[in-house]
PDB file of C-alpha atoms and ligand atoms in Angstrom:
ATOM      1  CA  MET A  81       0.000   0.000   0.000  1.00  0.00           C
ATOM      2  CA  ASP A  82       1.055   3.569  -0.743  1.00  0.00           C
ATOM      3  CA  PRO A  83       2.882   4.785   2.452  1.00  0.00           C
ATOM      4  CA  GLU A  84       0.670   7.891   2.686  1.00  0.00           C
ATOM      5  CA  LEU A  85      -2.491   5.755   2.602  1.00  0.00           C
ATOM      6  CA  GLY A  86      -1.026   3.344   5.155  1.00  0.00           C
ATOM      7  CA  HIS A  87      -0.139   6.254   7.432  1.00  0.00           C
ATOM      8  CA  ASN A  88      -3.610   7.810   7.261  1.00  0.00           C
ATOM      9  CA  ARG A  89      -5.347   4.450   7.647  1.00  0.00           C
ATOM     10  CA  ALA A  90      -3.327   3.698  10.782  1.00  0.00           C
ATOM     11  CA  LEU A  91      -4.065   7.192  12.123  1.00  0.00           C
ATOM     12  CA  TRP A  92      -7.803   6.647  11.674  1.00  0.00           C
ATOM     13  CA  THR A  93      -7.533   3.345  13.518  1.00  0.00           C
ATOM     14  CA  LEU A  94      -6.078   5.358  16.436  1.00  0.00           C
ATOM     15  CA  LEU A  95      -8.662   8.142  16.077  1.00  0.00           C
ATOM     16  CA  ASN A  96     -11.505   5.664  15.866  1.00  0.00           C
ATOM     17  CA  HIS A  97     -11.846   5.597  19.673  1.00  0.00           C
ATOM     18  CA  CYS A  98     -13.129   9.230  19.490  1.00  0.00           C
ATOM     19  CA  TYR A  99     -15.982   8.031  17.302  1.00  0.00           C
ATOM     20  CA  THR A 100     -17.717   5.859  19.889  1.00  0.00           C
ATOM     21  CA  ALA A 101     -20.825   3.878  19.094  1.00  0.00           C
ATOM     22  CA  ASP A 102     -22.884   6.410  21.091  1.00  0.00           C
ATOM     23  CA  ALA A 103     -21.358   9.425  19.330  1.00  0.00           C
ATOM     24  CA  ALA A 104     -21.883   7.833  15.927  1.00  0.00           C
ATOM     25  CA  MET A 105     -25.471   6.923  16.790  1.00  0.00           C
ATOM     26  CA  HIS A 106     -26.104  10.502  17.908  1.00  0.00           C
ATOM     27  CA  MET A 107     -24.940  11.706  14.479  1.00  0.00           C
ATOM     28  CA  TRP A 108     -27.001   9.039  12.690  1.00  0.00           C
ATOM     29  CA  GLN A 109     -30.116  10.213  14.525  1.00  0.00           C
ATOM     30  CA  ARG A 110     -29.785  13.940  13.806  1.00  0.00           C
ATOM     31  CA  ASP A 111     -32.694  15.435  11.911  1.00  0.00           C
ATOM     32  CA  GLY A 112     -32.208  16.549   8.301  1.00  0.00           C
ATOM     33  CA  ILE A 113     -29.007  16.909   6.315  1.00  0.00           C
ATOM     34  CA  ARG A 114     -26.472  19.061   8.122  1.00  0.00           C
ATOM     35  CA  TRP A 115     -23.016  20.231   7.197  1.00  0.00           C
ATOM     36  CA  GLY A 116     -19.921  20.395   9.297  1.00  0.00           C
ATOM     37  CA  LEU A 117     -18.851  21.443  12.747  1.00  0.00           C
ATOM     38  CA  PHE A 118     -21.957  23.439  13.517  1.00  0.00           C
ATOM     39  CA  GLY A 119     -24.593  21.298  11.833  1.00  0.00           C
ATOM     40  CA  VAL A 120     -25.581  23.963   9.311  1.00  0.00           C
ATOM     41  CA  PRO A 121     -28.827  22.767   7.642  1.00  0.00           C
ATOM     42  CA  ASP A 122     -28.276  21.865   3.996  1.00  0.00           C
ATOM     43  CA  PHE A 123     -29.042  24.579   1.477  1.00  0.00           C
ATOM     44  CA  VAL A 124     -27.104  23.339  -1.583  1.00  0.00           C
ATOM     45  CA  LEU A 125     -28.194  19.797  -2.451  1.00  0.00           C
ATOM     46  CA  PRO A 126     -30.765  19.128  -5.172  1.00  0.00           C
ATOM     47  CA  SER A 127     -33.762  16.825  -4.739  1.00  0.00           C
ATOM     48  CA  LEU A 128     -32.390  13.492  -3.543  1.00  0.00           C
ATOM     49  CA  ASP A 129     -35.260  11.138  -4.196  1.00  0.00           C
ATOM     50  CA  GLY A 130     -33.889   8.024  -5.900  1.00  0.00           C
ATOM     51  CA  ARG A 131     -30.566   9.724  -6.640  1.00  0.00           C
ATOM     52  CA  ALA A 132     -27.376   7.662  -6.759  1.00  0.00           C
ATOM     53  CA  VAL A 133     -24.818   9.165  -4.390  1.00  0.00           C
ATOM     54  CA  VAL A 134     -21.231   8.219  -3.534  1.00  0.00           C
ATOM     55  CA  GLU A 135     -19.695   9.569  -0.318  1.00  0.00           C
ATOM     56  CA  LEU A 136     -15.877   9.621  -0.368  1.00  0.00           C
ATOM     57  CA  GLY A 137     -14.232   9.206   3.046  1.00  0.00           C
ATOM     58  CA  ALA A 138     -17.529   8.600   4.847  1.00  0.00           C
ATOM     59  CA  GLY A 139     -16.125   7.686   8.276  1.00  0.00           C
ATOM     60  CA  THR A 140     -19.018   6.417  10.371  1.00  0.00           C
ATOM     61  CA  ALA A 141     -21.303   7.299   7.419  1.00  0.00           C
ATOM     62  CA  PHE A 142     -23.725   9.569   9.278  1.00  0.00           C
ATOM     63  CA  PHE A 143     -23.853  11.908   6.276  1.00  0.00           C
ATOM     64  CA  SER A 144     -24.834   9.043   3.955  1.00  0.00           C
ATOM     65  CA  ALA A 145     -27.442   7.984   6.520  1.00  0.00           C
ATOM     66  CA  ALA A 146     -29.040  11.437   6.352  1.00  0.00           C
ATOM     67  CA  LEU A 147     -28.993  11.277   2.534  1.00  0.00           C
ATOM     68  CA  ALA A 148     -30.652   7.850   2.646  1.00  0.00           C
ATOM     69  CA  ARG A 149     -33.367   9.181   4.956  1.00  0.00           C
ATOM     70  CA  ALA A 150     -33.971  11.938   2.388  1.00  0.00           C
ATOM     71  CA  GLY A 151     -34.603   9.305  -0.307  1.00  0.00           C
ATOM     72  CA  ALA A 152     -31.150   8.996  -1.901  1.00  0.00           C
ATOM     73  CA  GLN A 153     -29.330   5.739  -2.604  1.00  0.00           C
ATOM     74  CA  PRO A 154     -25.890   6.332  -1.115  1.00  0.00           C
ATOM     75  CA  ILE A 155     -22.759   4.204  -1.258  1.00  0.00           C
ATOM     76  CA  ALA A 156     -20.272   5.045   1.484  1.00  0.00           C
ATOM     77  CA  ILE A 157     -16.542   4.628   0.791  1.00  0.00           C
ATOM     78  CA  ASP A 158     -13.912   4.726   3.534  1.00  0.00           C
ATOM     79  CA  LEU A 159     -10.338   3.510   3.906  1.00  0.00           C
ATOM     80  CA  ASN A 160     -10.701   2.467   7.521  1.00  0.00           C
ATOM     81  CA  GLU A 161     -12.387  -0.759   8.570  1.00  0.00           C
ATOM     82  CA  ASP A 162     -12.986   0.376  12.168  1.00  0.00           C
ATOM     83  CA  GLN A 163     -14.946   3.443  11.048  1.00  0.00           C
ATOM     84  CA  LEU A 164     -17.006   1.241   8.733  1.00  0.00           C
ATOM     85  CA  ALA A 165     -17.610  -1.288  11.527  1.00  0.00           C
ATOM     86  CA  THR A 166     -19.175   1.506  13.588  1.00  0.00           C
ATOM     87  CA  ALA A 167     -21.271   2.474  10.550  1.00  0.00           C
ATOM     88  CA  ARG A 168     -22.371  -1.163  10.184  1.00  0.00           C
ATOM     89  CA  ASN A 169     -23.548  -1.251  13.812  1.00  0.00           C
ATOM     90  CA  CYS A 170     -25.498   1.975  13.270  1.00  0.00           C
ATOM     91  CA  GLN A 171     -27.151   0.367  10.253  1.00  0.00           C
ATOM     92  CA  LEU A 172     -28.196  -2.611  12.367  1.00  0.00           C
ATOM     93  CA  GLU A 173     -29.638  -0.366  15.079  1.00  0.00           C
ATOM     94  CA  THR A 174     -31.448   2.090  12.794  1.00  0.00           C
ATOM     95  CA  GLY A 175     -32.432  -0.202   9.914  1.00  0.00           C
ATOM     96  CA  ILE A 176     -31.033   2.384   7.462  1.00  0.00           C
ATOM     97  CA  ARG A 177     -29.100   0.241   4.992  1.00  0.00           C
ATOM     98  CA  PHE A 178     -26.763   1.128   2.138  1.00  0.00           C
ATOM     99  CA  PRO A 179     -23.466  -0.298   0.864  1.00  0.00           C
ATOM    100  CA  LEU A 180     -20.345   0.386   2.921  1.00  0.00           C
ATOM    101  CA  ILE A 181     -17.157  -0.225   0.945  1.00  0.00           C
ATOM    102  CA  GLN A 182     -13.627  -0.224   2.304  1.00  0.00           C
ATOM    103  CA  ALA A 183     -11.514   1.450  -0.385  1.00  0.00           C
ATOM    104  CA  ASP A 184      -9.241   4.345  -1.217  1.00  0.00           C
ATOM    105  CA  ALA A 185     -11.335   7.306  -2.382  1.00  0.00           C
ATOM    106  CA  GLN A 186      -8.719   7.895  -5.079  1.00  0.00           C
ATOM    107  CA  ALA A 187      -9.377   4.467  -6.669  1.00  0.00           C
ATOM    108  CA  VAL A 188     -12.981   3.471  -5.984  1.00  0.00           C
ATOM    109  CA  PRO A 189     -14.019  -0.035  -7.056  1.00  0.00           C
ATOM    110  CA  LEU A 190     -17.251   1.134  -8.702  1.00  0.00           C
ATOM    111  CA  ALA A 191     -18.198   1.594 -12.345  1.00  0.00           C
ATOM    112  CA  GLY A 192     -17.944   5.137 -13.606  1.00  0.00           C
ATOM    113  CA  GLY A 193     -20.641   7.445 -14.925  1.00  0.00           C
ATOM    114  CA  ARG A 194     -23.375   6.234 -12.547  1.00  0.00           C
ATOM    115  CA  ALA A 195     -23.582   8.793  -9.717  1.00  0.00           C
ATOM    116  CA  ASP A 196     -25.878  11.817  -9.709  1.00  0.00           C
ATOM    117  CA  LEU A 197     -24.031  13.255  -6.744  1.00  0.00           C
ATOM    118  CA  VAL A 198     -20.628  12.782  -5.088  1.00  0.00           C
ATOM    119  CA  VAL A 199     -20.179  14.220  -1.601  1.00  0.00           C
ATOM    120  CA  SER A 200     -17.364  14.445   0.899  1.00  0.00           C
ATOM    121  CA  GLU A 201     -17.656  16.005   4.334  1.00  0.00           C
ATOM    122  CA  HIS A 202     -14.155  16.361   5.784  1.00  0.00           C
ATOM    123  CA  GLY A 203     -13.406  12.989   4.129  1.00  0.00           C
ATOM    124  CA  ALA A 204     -11.440  12.579   0.895  1.00  0.00           C
ATOM    125  CA  SER A 205     -11.826  16.342   0.616  1.00  0.00           C
ATOM    126  CA  VAL A 206      -9.283  16.764   3.435  1.00  0.00           C
ATOM    127  CA  TRP A 207      -7.393  13.459   3.481  1.00  0.00           C
ATOM    128  CA  CYS A 208      -6.693  12.926  -0.219  1.00  0.00           C
ATOM    129  CA  ASP A 209      -4.703  14.779  -2.849  1.00  0.00           C
ATOM    130  CA  PRO A 210      -7.171  16.948  -4.799  1.00  0.00           C
ATOM    131  CA  TRP A 211      -5.248  16.216  -7.992  1.00  0.00           C
ATOM    132  CA  ARG A 212      -6.078  12.507  -7.445  1.00  0.00           C
ATOM    133  CA  TRP A 213      -9.519  12.370  -5.797  1.00  0.00           C
ATOM    134  CA  LEU A 214     -11.213  15.044  -7.932  1.00  0.00           C
ATOM    135  CA  PRO A 215     -10.577  13.093 -11.190  1.00  0.00           C
ATOM    136  CA  GLU A 216     -11.973  10.008  -9.418  1.00  0.00           C
ATOM    137  CA  ALA A 217     -15.090  11.938  -8.370  1.00  0.00           C
ATOM    138  CA  ALA A 218     -15.463  13.092 -11.996  1.00  0.00           C
ATOM    139  CA  ARG A 219     -15.151   9.486 -13.208  1.00  0.00           C
ATOM    140  CA  LEU A 220     -17.904   8.315 -10.827  1.00  0.00           C
ATOM    141  CA  LEU A 221     -20.353  11.065 -11.821  1.00  0.00           C
ATOM    142  CA  LYS A 222     -22.767  11.137 -14.716  1.00  0.00           C
ATOM    143  CA  PRO A 223     -22.188  14.089 -17.069  1.00  0.00           C
ATOM    144  CA  GLY A 224     -23.935  17.019 -15.422  1.00  0.00           C
ATOM    145  CA  GLY A 225     -23.670  15.363 -11.997  1.00  0.00           C
ATOM    146  CA  LEU A 226     -22.904  17.398  -8.912  1.00  0.00           C
ATOM    147  CA  LEU A 227     -19.907  17.337  -6.574  1.00  0.00           C
ATOM    148  CA  VAL A 228     -20.382  18.915  -3.136  1.00  0.00           C
ATOM    149  CA  PHE A 229     -17.636  18.821  -0.539  1.00  0.00           C
ATOM    150  CA  LEU A 230     -16.738  20.423   2.766  1.00  0.00           C
ATOM    151  CA  VAL A 231     -13.240  21.294   3.973  1.00  0.00           C
ATOM    152  CA  ASN A 232     -11.491  23.437   6.583  1.00  0.00           C
ATOM    153  CA  SER A 233     -11.657  27.031   5.375  1.00  0.00           C
ATOM    154  CA  VAL A 234      -8.457  28.458   3.952  1.00  0.00           C
ATOM    155  CA  LEU A 235      -8.655  31.181   6.609  1.00  0.00           C
ATOM    156  CA  SER A 236      -8.906  28.698   9.507  1.00  0.00           C
ATOM    157  CA  THR A 237      -5.907  26.778   8.151  1.00  0.00           C
ATOM    158  CA  LEU A 238      -3.870  29.977   7.949  1.00  0.00           C
ATOM    159  CA  CYS A 239      -4.859  30.907  11.528  1.00  0.00           C
ATOM    160  CA  ALA A 240      -4.358  27.467  13.141  1.00  0.00           C
ATOM    161  CA  PRO A 241      -1.101  26.450  14.841  1.00  0.00           C
ATOM    162  CA  ASP A 242       0.151  22.861  14.491  1.00  0.00           C
ATOM    163  CA  THR A 243      -2.067  21.803  17.393  1.00  0.00           C
ATOM    164  CA  GLY A 244      -5.214  23.488  18.627  1.00  0.00           C
ATOM    165  CA  PRO A 245      -7.954  25.531  16.996  1.00  0.00           C
ATOM    166  CA  ALA A 246      -7.689  28.643  14.838  1.00  0.00           C
ATOM    167  CA  THR A 247      -6.434  31.811  16.535  1.00  0.00           C
ATOM    168  CA  PRO A 248      -7.383  35.418  15.674  1.00  0.00           C
ATOM    169  CA  HIS A 249      -3.998  35.773  13.937  1.00  0.00           C
ATOM    170  CA  LEU A 250      -2.421  34.507  10.738  1.00  0.00           C
ATOM    171  CA  VAL A 251       0.164  31.936  11.868  1.00  0.00           C
ATOM    172  CA  ARG A 252       1.115  30.414   8.499  1.00  0.00           C
ATOM    173  CA  ALA A 253       2.255  31.720   5.170  1.00  0.00           C
ATOM    174  CA  HIS A 254      -0.095  31.358   2.221  1.00  0.00           C
ATOM    175  CA  GLY A 255       2.670  29.386   0.519  1.00  0.00           C
ATOM    176  CA  ASP A 256       2.403  26.694   3.241  1.00  0.00           C
ATOM    177  CA  LEU A 257      -1.046  25.697   1.953  1.00  0.00           C
ATOM    178  CA  GLY A 258      -1.385  22.400   0.096  1.00  0.00           C
ATOM    179  CA  ARG A 259      -0.075  19.070   1.381  1.00  0.00           C
ATOM    180  CA  MET A 260       0.405  19.431   5.142  1.00  0.00           C
ATOM    181  CA  THR A 261       1.637  16.958   7.729  1.00  0.00           C
ATOM    182  CA  PHE A 262       0.034  16.929  11.175  1.00  0.00           C
ATOM    183  CA  ASP A 263      -0.652  13.570  12.865  1.00  0.00           C
ATOM    184  CA  GLY A 264      -1.767  12.486   9.408  1.00  0.00           C
ATOM    185  CA  ILE A 265      -1.183  13.816   5.913  1.00  0.00           C
ATOM    186  CA  GLU A 266      -3.854  16.324   4.979  1.00  0.00           C
ATOM    187  CA  TYR A 267      -4.531  18.565   1.989  1.00  0.00           C
ATOM    188  CA  HIS A 268      -5.484  22.193   2.522  1.00  0.00           C
ATOM    189  CA  PRO A 269      -5.086  23.886  -0.860  1.00  0.00           C
ATOM    190  CA  SER A 270      -5.586  27.581  -1.526  1.00  0.00           C
ATOM    191  CA  HIS A 271      -8.775  28.690  -3.259  1.00  0.00           C
ATOM    192  CA  SER A 272      -6.879  29.166  -6.515  1.00  0.00           C
ATOM    193  CA  GLU A 273      -5.475  25.624  -6.332  1.00  0.00           C
ATOM    194  CA  TRP A 274      -8.972  24.207  -5.701  1.00  0.00           C
ATOM    195  CA  ILE A 275     -10.257  26.016  -8.782  1.00  0.00           C
ATOM    196  CA  ALA A 276      -7.302  24.793 -10.867  1.00  0.00           C
ATOM    197  CA  ALA A 277      -7.714  21.163  -9.708  1.00  0.00           C
ATOM    198  CA  LEU A 278     -11.512  21.224 -10.167  1.00  0.00           C
ATOM    199  CA  THR A 279     -11.224  22.692 -13.657  1.00  0.00           C
ATOM    200  CA  ALA A 280      -8.499  20.210 -14.664  1.00  0.00           C
ATOM    201  CA  ALA A 281     -10.716  17.320 -13.470  1.00  0.00           C
ATOM    202  CA  GLY A 282     -13.596  18.493 -15.668  1.00  0.00           C
ATOM    203  CA  PHE A 283     -15.710  20.452 -13.201  1.00  0.00           C
ATOM    204  CA  ALA A 284     -17.299  23.881 -13.445  1.00  0.00           C
ATOM    205  CA  VAL A 285     -17.388  25.611 -10.071  1.00  0.00           C
ATOM    206  CA  GLU A 286     -20.929  26.693  -9.193  1.00  0.00           C
ATOM    207  CA  ALA A 287     -20.393  28.074  -5.701  1.00  0.00           C
ATOM    208  CA  LEU A 288     -18.083  28.416  -2.748  1.00  0.00           C
ATOM    209  CA  HIS A 289     -20.014  28.910   0.491  1.00  0.00           C
ATOM    210  CA  GLU A 290     -17.965  30.027   3.485  1.00  0.00           C
ATOM    211  CA  LEU A 291     -19.693  28.623   6.564  1.00  0.00           C
ATOM    212  CA  THR A 292     -19.768  30.470   9.860  1.00  0.00           C
ATOM    213  CA  ALA A 293     -21.266  29.233  13.127  1.00  0.00           C
ATOM    214  CA  PRO A 294     -24.875  30.241  13.828  1.00  0.00           C
ATOM    215  CA  ALA A 295     -25.468  32.644  16.739  1.00  0.00           C
ATOM    216  CA  ASP A 296     -26.862  29.819  18.902  1.00  0.00           C
ATOM    217  CA  ALA A 297     -24.263  27.201  17.851  1.00  0.00           C
ATOM    218  CA  PRO A 298     -23.558  24.578  20.512  1.00  0.00           C
ATOM    219  CA  ASP A 299     -19.984  23.518  21.113  1.00  0.00           C
ATOM    220  CA  HIS A 300     -18.758  20.546  19.101  1.00  0.00           C
ATOM    221  CA  GLU A 301     -16.859  17.445  20.118  1.00  0.00           C
ATOM    222  CA  PHE A 302     -14.588  16.055  17.458  1.00  0.00           C
ATOM    223  CA  TYR A 303     -12.582  18.685  15.666  1.00  0.00           C
ATOM    224  CA  GLU A 304     -10.012  21.268  16.603  1.00  0.00           C
ATOM    225  CA  ILE A 305     -10.529  23.429  13.520  1.00  0.00           C
ATOM    226  CA  ALA A 306     -12.109  26.406  15.286  1.00  0.00           C
ATOM    227  CA  ASP A 307     -14.133  27.111  18.402  1.00  0.00           C
ATOM    228  CA  VAL A 308     -17.578  28.684  18.335  1.00  0.00           C
ATOM    229  CA  PRO A 309     -16.567  32.333  19.014  1.00  0.00           C
ATOM    230  CA  TRP A 310     -13.942  32.193  16.235  1.00  0.00           C
ATOM    231  CA  ALA A 311     -16.344  30.567  13.795  1.00  0.00           C
ATOM    232  CA  GLN A 312     -19.000  33.181  14.534  1.00  0.00           C
ATOM    233  CA  ARG A 313     -16.573  35.900  13.377  1.00  0.00           C
ATOM    234  CA  TRP A 314     -14.892  34.103  10.475  1.00  0.00           C
ATOM    235  CA  PRO A 315     -15.746  31.127   8.236  1.00  0.00           C
ATOM    236  CA  ALA A 316     -14.339  27.890   9.668  1.00  0.00           C
ATOM    237  CA  GLU A 317     -15.365  25.718   6.721  1.00  0.00           C
ATOM    238  CA  ASP A 318     -15.565  26.050   2.934  1.00  0.00           C
ATOM    239  CA  LEU A 319     -18.411  24.264   1.133  1.00  0.00           C
ATOM    240  CA  TRP A 320     -17.709  23.804  -2.595  1.00  0.00           C
ATOM    241  CA  VAL A 321     -20.314  23.023  -5.253  1.00  0.00           C
ATOM    242  CA  ALA A 322     -19.118  21.972  -8.723  1.00  0.00           C
ATOM    243  CA  ARG A 323     -20.745  20.353 -11.737  1.00  0.00           C
ATOM    244  CA  ARG A 324     -19.159  17.730 -13.992  1.00  0.00           C
ATOM    245  CA  VAL A 325     -19.091  19.160 -17.473  1.00  0.00           C
ATOM    246  CA  GLY A 326     -18.800  17.256 -20.739  1.00  0.00           C
ATOM    247  CA  SER A 327     -20.459  14.118 -22.008  1.00  0.00           C
TER     248      SER A 327
HETATM  249  C1  SAM B 430     -13.323  13.177   9.585  1.00  0.00           C
HETATM  250  S1  SAM B 430     -13.742  11.610   8.860  1.00  0.00           S
HETATM  251  C2  SAM B 430     -14.983  12.161   7.698  1.00  0.00           C
HETATM  252  C3  SAM B 430     -16.264  11.469   7.901  1.00  0.00           C
HETATM  253  C4  SAM B 430     -17.392  12.223   8.522  1.00  0.00           C
HETATM  254  N1  SAM B 430     -18.105  13.044   7.572  1.00  0.00           N
HETATM  255  C5  SAM B 430     -16.969  13.039   9.712  1.00  0.00           C
HETATM  256  O1  SAM B 430     -16.961  14.273   9.631  1.00  0.00           O
HETATM  257  O2  SAM B 430     -16.667  12.422  10.742  1.00  0.00           O
HETATM  258  C6  SAM B 430     -12.387  11.302   7.757  1.00  0.00           C
HETATM  259  C7  SAM B 430     -12.463   9.908   7.130  1.00  0.00           C
HETATM  260  O3  SAM B 430     -11.666   9.914   5.943  1.00  0.00           O
HETATM  261  C8  SAM B 430     -11.181   8.591   5.800  1.00  0.00           C
HETATM  262  N2  SAM B 430     -10.087   8.567   4.826  1.00  0.00           N
HETATM  263  C9  SAM B 430      -8.825   9.054   4.958  1.00  0.00           C
HETATM  264  N3  SAM B 430      -8.131   8.820   3.831  1.00  0.00           N
HETATM  265  C10 SAM B 430      -8.962   8.170   2.976  1.00  0.00           C
HETATM  266  C11 SAM B 430      -8.817   7.649   1.653  1.00  0.00           C
HETATM  267  N4  SAM B 430      -7.668   7.758   0.970  1.00  0.00           N
HETATM  268  N5  SAM B 430      -9.875   7.023   1.094  1.00  0.00           N
HETATM  269  C12 SAM B 430     -11.049   6.892   1.764  1.00  0.00           C
HETATM  270  N6  SAM B 430     -11.241   7.368   3.005  1.00  0.00           N
HETATM  271  C13 SAM B 430     -10.213   7.998   3.603  1.00  0.00           C
HETATM  272  C14 SAM B 430     -10.773   8.191   7.196  1.00  0.00           C
HETATM  273  O4  SAM B 430     -10.652   6.800   7.335  1.00  0.00           O
HETATM  274  C15 SAM B 430     -11.914   8.807   8.031  1.00  0.00           C
HETATM  275  O5  SAM B 430     -12.892   7.851   8.297  1.00  0.00           O
END
């Protein structure tokens, strides 16, 4: 296995203990489709009824579960067996069933041209090289299909030290963006690199939504990206919407 994949897979085996059965079940039982740290209600997805969806880097697959409840037919892809085992238990408890496939999001063992929608919520979008996973997302989509993915905002990455959440100051150079090594290997490209990689993979960018925390946002458990007061002043997450062009 590619050393980078092996490294990130082992890291997620270590991190898996944060994603307890109870925490995963809590996420599976949330109402509606919600994005990111602060559970922002979805405002970008099209009608999902009967739509074929692939989630890349699904983790415990709570996002796919919400899509399934909304009528979609998701397939959840993740590199890590422990995360998928938690997802499998949630399926048994909730009765919400869809395929869970252990695979690299940069080489998905599914036929191309079948998906109406590809999504990634802090999954492949953060943990894979955009120059590798975006072409794979394009391959999976039907022409005209939609790609929607959520990542750390560029601003939060520039304001975050090596450990801990974003500060009110710029602590990195813009040139440091891109492939970054923390406990794992992550990708935090600049906006211009996202646009270049999306365009090269055959996508037309439709929107970039910069998500802030709602005024009444509760604190969150899993991520160090930004705390609530920071995220109420500045966007902590970037939500990209792009359409696969061509035939
Ligand atoms: C933060 S979780 C994202 C899932 C979920 N939406 C969430 O926010 O918890 C990141 C997931 O990406 C997965 N991942 C990392 N590299 C991957 C790769 N190359 N292919 C597929 N999944 C990958 C990890 O195993 C982990 O489950």
